[in-house]
Amino acid sequence: IGLGIPAEPLFRSRSCHYNVERYQVLAAQIVKQDNDLAIMLYAPRYVGGLAKIASDCGEDIKRRYWKSVNVCFTGEDVENIVRELVNVNRYSSAIDIICYARGPVQICDLEIVNILYSYLFQSASSRSQLDIYHIKTLLERLDKSEDPEVIKVLIMVEFLLYRVLEHQMDMSSTRFVKELSRNPELMIQLVELAYISDDGSQEQLEGVAAKNRKVYGECASHILLFGRNLVSFMNDKGELDGAFMKQYIDKLYDLAKERKRLGVIDYVVGNLLGDIPRDENYPPRELCAVVEELQSDVVDQHIRIRIVNSRGIISRSYNEGGDRERSIVARLEEYKQKTKLLYPRMTKIFDDLIEI
């Protein structure tokens, strides 16, 4: 290549790892002779000196360098590396660096959560299990944040990743589910995304949501149909907070009327009520009173569906007895005995379950 030194060793990892200074000198000389040979800067690992040479050679070479350089598990200049990787849309690599950097990373939570949000739309077709593991690790840290700006973006990230994360972490500990539990407004937003209005119209979304309406709608539908324990009506003592439950349900119906979603809100309410824990005090009279007050066959049906689905799927041999079924029926009979005098709708729910 005109320097009197064979070019081949420059491409070998040992050349960079064990002769960093020599590699930098050669790279600088090559760039001076021919910018097209800037590919030689793509070292097997990140070297600060090479990054500076690439940067000094102009934006094009700098982008080529950052699109190709290997920077895994670095302990050097982490903050700058992450930002340069993000600038060339290498969000997966940036997330790896944040998770595995040696020592503390001086990147604020807001910047990290925005990287995660951008990753969702840049890498939707190439998410790896390792990426999801790293994101889960970062979410566990971000869920502790009390910064309103962080929380706002974090809720969107956890909403969009709900289907991916629901079998890998306790979703009840996420900021998204916690916000659902105290904010009926957020729940009705999911309903608006998942279902058209009673008059057949559909609200106009803005920004990223407008461009990805189908994705948002699919996520909302999945959460409303299959999400478990989206709203906790239990207090710190593990007891049902009847007043809060009544307040939350009433607010949902008010919002559904306002947003023209009364035709579907019974599905949602039935699922929420069907997720109330079935402990030794089940069914609590507060739940029974709400069911009797609502007088909705749809709510009753979805409570039954939730109870049935909570049993999960089991596999048994062909000659195994029905002890499990008899145990379930006995428990339902106990529930029925508690409700048959005062709460006929709850009694019918248990009767129907017994017959299944």
CSV table of C-alpha atoms in Angstrom, one decimal:
chain,number,residue,atom,x,y,z
A,1,ILE,CA,0.0,0.0,0.0
A,2,GLY,CA,3.0,2.3,-0.4
A,3,LEU,CA,4.2,2.3,3.2
A,4,GLY,CA,6.6,-0.5,2.9
A,5,ILE,CA,4.7,-2.5,5.5
A,6,PRO,CA,2.4,-5.5,4.8
A,7,ALA,CA,-1.3,-4.5,5.1
A,8,GLU,CA,-2.6,-7.9,6.2
A,9,PRO,CA,-1.6,-7.8,9.9
A,10,LEU,CA,-3.7,-4.7,10.3
A,11,PHE,CA,-6.8,-6.8,9.9
A,12,ARG,CA,-5.8,-9.2,12.6
A,13,SER,CA,-7.1,-8.8,16.1
A,14,ARG,CA,-3.7,-9.5,17.6
A,15,SER,CA,-2.3,-6.5,15.7
A,16,CYS,CA,-4.7,-4.1,17.5
A,17,HIS,CA,-4.7,-5.8,20.8
A,18,TYR,CA,-1.0,-6.1,21.2
A,19,ASN,CA,0.4,-3.3,19.1
A,20,VAL,CA,-2.1,-0.5,19.6
A,21,GLU,CA,0.3,2.4,19.2
A,22,ARG,CA,1.7,0.9,15.9
A,23,TYR,CA,-1.8,0.3,14.7
A,24,GLN,CA,-2.7,4.0,15.4
A,25,VAL,CA,0.4,5.2,13.5
A,26,LEU,CA,-0.3,3.1,10.5
A,27,ALA,CA,-4.0,4.1,10.5
A,28,ALA,CA,-3.1,7.8,10.6
A,29,GLN,CA,-0.6,7.3,7.7
A,30,ILE,CA,-3.1,5.4,5.6
A,31,VAL,CA,-5.8,8.0,6.1
A,32,LYS,CA,-3.4,10.8,5.0
A,33,GLN,CA,-2.7,8.9,1.7
A,34,ASP,CA,-6.2,7.7,0.8
A,35,ASN,CA,-9.5,8.3,2.8
A,36,ASP,CA,-11.0,5.3,1.1
A,37,LEU,CA,-8.7,3.1,3.2
A,38,ALA,CA,-10.3,4.4,6.3
A,39,ILE,CA,-11.8,0.9,6.6
A,40,MET,CA,-8.5,0.1,8.2
A,41,LEU,CA,-9.7,1.9,11.3
A,42,TYR,CA,-12.3,-0.7,12.0
A,43,ALA,CA,-10.3,-2.3,14.7
A,44,PRO,CA,-11.3,-5.6,16.4
A,45,ARG,CA,-12.0,-3.5,19.6
A,46,TYR,CA,-12.5,0.1,20.5
A,47,VAL,CA,-9.3,2.3,20.8
A,48,GLY,CA,-9.7,5.9,21.8
A,49,GLY,CA,-6.9,7.0,19.5
A,50,LEU,CA,-8.4,5.4,16.4
A,51,ALA,CA,-11.8,6.9,17.2
A,52,LYS,CA,-10.1,10.3,17.3
A,53,ILE,CA,-8.4,9.7,13.9
A,54,ALA,CA,-11.8,8.7,12.4
A,55,SER,CA,-13.4,11.8,13.9
A,56,ASP,CA,-10.8,14.1,12.5
A,57,CYS,CA,-11.2,12.7,9.0
A,58,GLY,CA,-14.8,14.0,8.6
A,59,GLU,CA,-18.3,13.0,9.3
A,60,ASP,CA,-18.5,10.2,6.7
A,61,ILE,CA,-15.4,8.3,8.0
A,62,LYS,CA,-16.5,8.9,11.6
A,63,ARG,CA,-19.9,7.3,10.8
A,64,ARG,CA,-18.2,4.3,9.0
A,65,TYR,CA,-16.0,3.8,12.0
A,66,TRP,CA,-18.8,3.8,14.6
A,67,LYS,CA,-21.0,1.6,12.5
A,68,SER,CA,-18.4,-1.1,12.5
A,69,VAL,CA,-16.1,-0.9,15.6
A,70,ASN,CA,-16.4,-3.5,18.3
A,71,VAL,CA,-16.9,-1.9,21.7
A,72,CYS,CA,-18.3,-4.7,23.8
A,73,PHE,CA,-17.6,-4.6,27.6
A,74,THR,CA,-15.4,-1.5,27.4
A,75,GLY,CA,-14.5,0.5,30.5
A,76,GLU,CA,-13.1,3.4,28.5
A,77,ASP,CA,-15.1,6.6,27.7
A,78,VAL,CA,-18.4,4.8,28.1
A,79,GLU,CA,-20.7,7.9,27.9
A,80,ASN,CA,-19.2,9.1,24.6
A,81,ILE,CA,-19.2,5.6,23.1
A,82,VAL,CA,-22.9,5.1,23.9
A,83,ARG,CA,-23.8,8.4,22.4
A,84,GLU,CA,-21.8,7.8,19.2
A,85,LEU,CA,-23.4,4.3,18.8
A,86,VAL,CA,-26.9,5.9,19.2
A,87,ASN,CA,-26.0,8.5,16.5
A,88,VAL,CA,-25.5,5.6,14.0
A,89,ASN,CA,-28.6,3.7,15.3
A,90,ARG,CA,-26.6,0.9,17.0
A,91,TYR,CA,-29.0,0.9,19.9
A,92,SER,CA,-28.5,-2.8,20.7
A,93,SER,CA,-24.7,-2.2,21.1
A,94,ALA,CA,-25.3,0.9,23.2
A,95,ILE,CA,-27.6,-1.0,25.5
A,96,ASP,CA,-25.0,-3.7,25.9
A,97,ILE,CA,-22.3,-1.1,26.9
A,98,ILE,CA,-24.6,0.5,29.5
A,99,CYS,CA,-25.3,-3.0,31.1
A,100,TYR,CA,-21.7,-4.3,31.0
A,101,ALA,CA,-19.5,-1.2,31.4
A,102,ARG,CA,-16.9,-1.6,34.1
A,103,GLY,CA,-17.6,0.9,36.8
A,104,PRO,CA,-20.4,3.5,37.1
A,105,VAL,CA,-22.0,4.9,33.9
A,106,GLN,CA,-22.6,8.7,34.0
A,107,ILE,CA,-25.7,8.6,31.8
A,108,CYS,CA,-28.9,9.9,33.3
A,109,ASP,CA,-32.0,7.7,33.5
A,110,LEU,CA,-33.8,10.0,31.0
A,111,GLU,CA,-31.2,9.4,28.4
A,112,ILE,CA,-31.2,5.6,29.0
A,113,VAL,CA,-35.0,5.3,28.8
A,114,ASN,CA,-35.0,7.4,25.6
A,115,ILE,CA,-32.4,5.0,24.1
A,116,LEU,CA,-34.7,2.1,25.0
A,117,TYR,CA,-37.7,3.8,23.4
A,118,SER,CA,-35.8,4.5,20.2
A,119,TYR,CA,-34.5,0.9,20.1
A,120,LEU,CA,-38.1,-0.4,20.0
A,121,PHE,CA,-38.8,1.3,16.7
A,122,GLN,CA,-35.3,0.8,15.1
A,123,SER,CA,-34.8,-2.8,16.0
A,124,ALA,CA,-38.3,-4.3,16.0
A,125,SER,CA,-37.4,-7.1,13.5
A,126,SER,CA,-34.0,-8.0,15.1
A,127,ARG,CA,-34.5,-8.2,18.8
A,128,SER,CA,-32.5,-10.9,20.4
A,129,GLN,CA,-33.0,-12.7,23.7
A,130,LEU,CA,-29.8,-11.0,24.9
A,131,ASP,CA,-31.2,-7.6,24.1
A,132,ILE,CA,-34.4,-8.4,26.0
A,133,TYR,CA,-32.4,-9.6,29.0
A,134,HIS,CA,-30.4,-6.4,29.0
A,135,ILE,CA,-33.6,-4.3,28.7
A,136,LYS,CA,-35.2,-6.2,31.5
A,137,THR,CA,-32.1,-5.4,33.7
A,138,LEU,CA,-32.3,-1.7,32.8
A,139,LEU,CA,-36.1,-1.5,33.4
A,140,GLU,CA,-35.6,-2.9,36.9
A,141,ARG,CA,-33.3,0.1,37.6
A,142,LEU,CA,-35.5,2.6,35.9
A,143,ASP,CA,-38.7,1.5,37.7
A,144,LYS,CA,-37.2,3.1,40.8
A,145,SER,CA,-37.0,6.5,39.2
A,146,GLU,CA,-39.3,9.3,40.5
A,147,ASP,CA,-38.5,11.7,37.6
A,148,PRO,CA,-41.8,12.5,35.9
A,149,GLU,CA,-40.1,12.7,32.5
A,150,VAL,CA,-38.5,9.3,32.9
A,151,ILE,CA,-41.8,7.8,34.1
A,152,LYS,CA,-43.6,9.1,31.1
A,153,VAL,CA,-41.3,7.4,28.6
A,154,LEU,CA,-40.8,4.4,30.8
A,155,ILE,CA,-44.6,3.7,30.8
A,156,MET,CA,-44.5,3.7,26.9
A,157,VAL,CA,-41.5,1.3,26.8
A,158,GLU,CA,-43.1,-1.2,29.2
A,159,PHE,CA,-46.4,-0.9,27.4
A,160,LEU,CA,-44.8,-1.7,24.0
A,161,LEU,CA,-42.7,-4.6,25.5
A,162,TYR,CA,-45.5,-6.1,27.7
A,163,ARG,CA,-45.9,-9.2,25.5
A,164,VAL,CA,-42.2,-9.8,25.4
A,165,LEU,CA,-41.6,-9.3,29.1
A,166,GLU,CA,-44.7,-10.8,30.7
A,167,HIS,CA,-43.2,-14.3,30.9
A,168,GLN,CA,-39.7,-13.1,32.0
A,169,MET,CA,-40.4,-10.7,34.9
A,170,ASP,CA,-43.0,-9.8,37.4
A,171,MET,CA,-45.0,-7.2,35.5
A,172,SER,CA,-46.8,-6.1,38.6
A,173,SER,CA,-43.6,-4.4,39.7
A,174,THR,CA,-43.3,-2.3,36.6
A,175,ARG,CA,-44.1,1.3,36.5
A,176,PHE,CA,-46.6,0.7,33.7
A,177,VAL,CA,-48.8,-1.7,35.8
A,178,LYS,CA,-48.4,0.4,38.9
A,179,GLU,CA,-49.7,3.4,37.0
A,180,LEU,CA,-52.6,1.4,35.7
A,181,SER,CA,-53.5,0.5,39.3
A,182,ARG,CA,-53.8,4.1,40.3
A,183,ASN,CA,-54.9,5.8,37.1
A,184,PRO,CA,-58.1,4.8,35.4
A,185,GLU,CA,-57.3,7.4,32.7
A,186,LEU,CA,-54.4,5.2,31.5
A,187,MET,CA,-56.7,2.2,31.5
A,188,ILE,CA,-59.2,3.9,29.3
A,189,GLN,CA,-56.4,5.0,26.9
A,190,LEU,CA,-55.7,1.3,26.4
A,191,VAL,CA,-59.4,0.7,25.7
A,192,GLU,CA,-59.4,3.5,23.1
A,193,LEU,CA,-56.4,2.0,21.4
A,194,ALA,CA,-57.8,-1.5,21.4
A,195,TYR,CA,-61.5,-0.8,20.5
A,196,ILE,CA,-63.2,1.6,18.1
A,197,SER,CA,-65.8,3.9,19.7
A,198,ASP,CA,-69.5,3.0,20.1
A,199,ASP,CA,-70.4,5.1,17.0
A,200,GLY,CA,-67.6,3.4,14.9
A,201,SER,CA,-65.2,6.3,14.8
A,202,GLN,CA,-61.6,6.2,15.7
A,203,GLU,CA,-59.6,9.0,17.5
A,204,GLN,CA,-56.7,10.6,15.7
A,205,LEU,CA,-53.3,10.0,17.2
A,206,GLU,CA,-50.3,12.2,17.0
A,207,GLY,CA,-46.5,11.7,16.5
A,208,VAL,CA,-45.0,8.3,16.8
A,209,ALA,CA,-48.3,6.8,18.0
A,210,ALA,CA,-50.0,7.9,14.7
A,211,LYS,CA,-47.3,6.2,12.6
A,212,ASN,CA,-47.5,3.0,14.7
A,213,ARG,CA,-51.2,2.8,15.4
A,214,LYS,CA,-51.5,-0.8,14.5
A,215,VAL,CA,-48.6,-1.8,16.8
A,216,TYR,CA,-50.1,0.3,19.7
A,217,GLY,CA,-53.5,-1.3,19.1
A,218,GLU,CA,-52.2,-4.8,19.1
A,219,CYS,CA,-50.3,-4.2,22.3
A,220,ALA,CA,-53.3,-2.7,24.0
A,221,SER,CA,-55.6,-5.6,22.9
A,222,HIS,CA,-53.2,-8.2,24.2
A,223,ILE,CA,-52.8,-6.5,27.6
A,224,LEU,CA,-56.5,-6.1,28.1
A,225,LEU,CA,-57.3,-9.7,27.0
A,226,PHE,CA,-54.4,-11.6,28.5
A,227,GLY,CA,-52.7,-9.3,31.1
A,228,ARG,CA,-53.0,-10.6,34.6
A,229,ASN,CA,-53.5,-8.5,37.7
A,230,LEU,CA,-53.4,-5.2,35.8
A,231,VAL,CA,-55.0,-3.4,38.7
A,232,SER,CA,-54.4,-4.4,42.3
A,233,PHE,CA,-57.4,-3.6,44.5
A,234,MET,CA,-55.6,-5.0,47.5
A,235,ASN,CA,-54.2,-2.9,50.4
A,236,ASP,CA,-50.8,-3.2,52.1
A,237,LYS,CA,-52.2,-5.9,54.4
A,238,GLY,CA,-53.2,-8.0,51.4
A,239,GLU,CA,-56.9,-7.3,52.0
A,240,LEU,CA,-59.4,-6.1,49.3
A,241,ASP,CA,-59.8,-2.3,49.4
A,242,GLY,CA,-63.5,-2.2,48.6
A,243,ALA,CA,-63.8,1.6,48.6
A,244,PHE,CA,-60.9,1.9,46.2
A,245,MET,CA,-62.2,-0.8,43.9
A,246,LYS,CA,-65.6,0.8,43.8
A,247,GLN,CA,-64.1,4.2,43.1
A,248,TYR,CA,-61.9,2.8,40.3
A,249,ILE,CA,-64.7,0.9,38.6
A,250,ASP,CA,-67.1,3.9,38.8
A,251,LYS,CA,-64.4,6.2,37.3
A,252,LEU,CA,-63.8,3.7,34.4
A,253,TYR,CA,-67.5,3.7,33.6
A,254,ASP,CA,-67.6,7.5,33.7
A,255,LEU,CA,-64.6,7.7,31.3
A,256,ALA,CA,-66.0,5.0,29.0
A,257,LYS,CA,-69.2,7.1,28.7
A,258,GLU,CA,-67.2,10.2,28.0
A,259,ARG,CA,-65.0,8.4,25.4
A,260,LYS,CA,-67.8,6.5,23.8
A,261,ARG,CA,-66.6,3.0,24.9
A,262,LEU,CA,-69.6,1.8,27.0
A,263,GLY,CA,-70.1,-1.0,24.6
A,264,VAL,CA,-66.8,-2.7,25.6
A,265,ILE,CA,-66.0,-1.5,29.1
A,266,ASP,CA,-67.9,-4.4,30.6
A,267,TYR,CA,-65.3,-6.8,29.1
A,268,VAL,CA,-62.5,-4.9,30.8
A,269,VAL,CA,-64.2,-4.6,34.2
A,270,GLY,CA,-65.1,-8.3,34.2
A,271,ASN,CA,-61.4,-9.2,33.6
A,272,LEU,CA,-60.3,-6.9,36.4
A,273,LEU,CA,-62.8,-8.3,38.9
A,274,GLY,CA,-62.0,-11.8,37.8
A,275,ASP,CA,-58.3,-11.3,38.8
A,276,ILE,CA,-59.1,-10.6,42.5
A,277,PRO,CA,-57.0,-13.2,44.5
A,278,ARG,CA,-59.0,-16.2,45.6
A,279,ASP,CA,-57.8,-16.7,49.1
A,280,GLU,CA,-59.6,-18.1,52.2
A,281,ASN,CA,-61.8,-15.0,52.3
A,282,TYR,CA,-62.9,-15.3,48.7
A,283,PRO,CA,-65.4,-14.1,47.5
A,284,PRO,CA,-65.2,-10.8,49.5
A,285,ARG,CA,-68.6,-9.2,50.0
A,286,GLU,CA,-67.3,-5.9,48.4
A,287,LEU,CA,-66.8,-7.8,45.2
A,288,CYS,CA,-70.1,-9.5,45.4
A,289,ALA,CA,-71.8,-6.1,46.0
A,290,VAL,CA,-70.2,-4.5,43.0
A,291,VAL,CA,-71.2,-7.5,40.8
A,292,GLU,CA,-74.8,-7.2,42.0
A,293,GLU,CA,-74.8,-3.4,41.4
A,294,LEU,CA,-73.5,-3.7,37.9
A,295,GLN,CA,-76.1,-6.2,36.8
A,296,SER,CA,-74.1,-7.1,33.7
A,297,ASP,CA,-74.1,-10.5,32.1
A,298,VAL,CA,-70.9,-9.6,30.3
A,299,VAL,CA,-69.1,-8.7,33.5
A,300,ASP,CA,-70.3,-12.0,35.0
A,301,GLN,CA,-69.1,-14.0,32.0
A,302,HIS,CA,-65.6,-12.5,32.0
A,303,ILE,CA,-65.3,-13.1,35.7
A,304,ARG,CA,-66.0,-16.8,35.0
A,305,ILE,CA,-63.5,-16.8,32.1
A,306,ARG,CA,-60.8,-15.3,34.3
A,307,ILE,CA,-61.4,-17.9,37.0
A,308,VAL,CA,-61.3,-20.8,34.5
A,309,ASN,CA,-58.2,-19.5,32.8
A,310,SER,CA,-56.4,-19.1,36.1
A,311,ARG,CA,-56.2,-22.8,36.4
A,312,GLY,CA,-53.6,-23.0,33.6
A,313,ILE,CA,-52.9,-26.0,31.4
A,314,ILE,CA,-51.9,-29.4,32.8
A,315,SER,CA,-50.9,-32.7,31.2
A,316,ARG,CA,-51.8,-36.0,32.8
A,317,SER,CA,-51.8,-39.7,31.9
A,318,TYR,CA,-55.0,-41.3,30.5
A,319,ASN,CA,-55.7,-43.3,33.6
A,320,GLU,CA,-55.2,-40.6,36.2
A,321,GLY,CA,-58.2,-39.9,38.4
A,322,GLY,CA,-60.2,-36.7,38.8
A,323,ASP,CA,-58.9,-35.6,42.2
A,324,ARG,CA,-58.0,-32.2,40.9
A,325,GLU,CA,-61.4,-31.5,39.4
A,326,ARG,CA,-63.2,-32.7,42.6
A,327,SER,CA,-61.0,-30.4,44.6
A,328,ILE,CA,-61.9,-27.4,42.3
A,329,VAL,CA,-65.6,-28.2,42.5
A,330,ALA,CA,-65.4,-28.5,46.3
A,331,ARG,CA,-63.8,-25.1,46.5
A,332,LEU,CA,-66.4,-23.6,44.2
A,333,GLU,CA,-69.2,-25.1,46.4
A,334,GLU,CA,-67.6,-23.3,49.4
A,335,TYR,CA,-67.7,-20.0,47.5
A,336,LYS,CA,-71.3,-20.6,46.4
A,337,GLN,CA,-72.4,-21.3,50.0
A,338,LYS,CA,-71.0,-17.9,51.0
A,339,THR,CA,-73.1,-16.0,48.4
A,340,LYS,CA,-76.3,-17.9,47.9
A,341,LEU,CA,-78.4,-15.9,50.4
A,342,LEU,CA,-77.4,-12.4,49.5
A,343,TYR,CA,-75.7,-12.3,46.1
A,344,PRO,CA,-77.6,-14.3,43.4
A,345,ARG,CA,-75.4,-13.1,40.5
A,346,MET,CA,-72.2,-14.4,42.2
A,347,THR,CA,-74.0,-17.6,43.1
A,348,LYS,CA,-74.9,-18.1,39.4
A,349,ILE,CA,-71.2,-17.5,38.4
A,350,PHE,CA,-70.1,-20.3,40.7
A,351,ASP,CA,-73.0,-22.6,39.6
A,352,ASP,CA,-72.0,-22.2,36.0
A,353,LEU,CA,-68.3,-22.9,36.9
A,354,ILE,CA,-69.3,-26.1,38.7
A,355,GLU,CA,-71.2,-27.3,35.6
A,356,ILE,CA,-68.2,-26.8,33.3
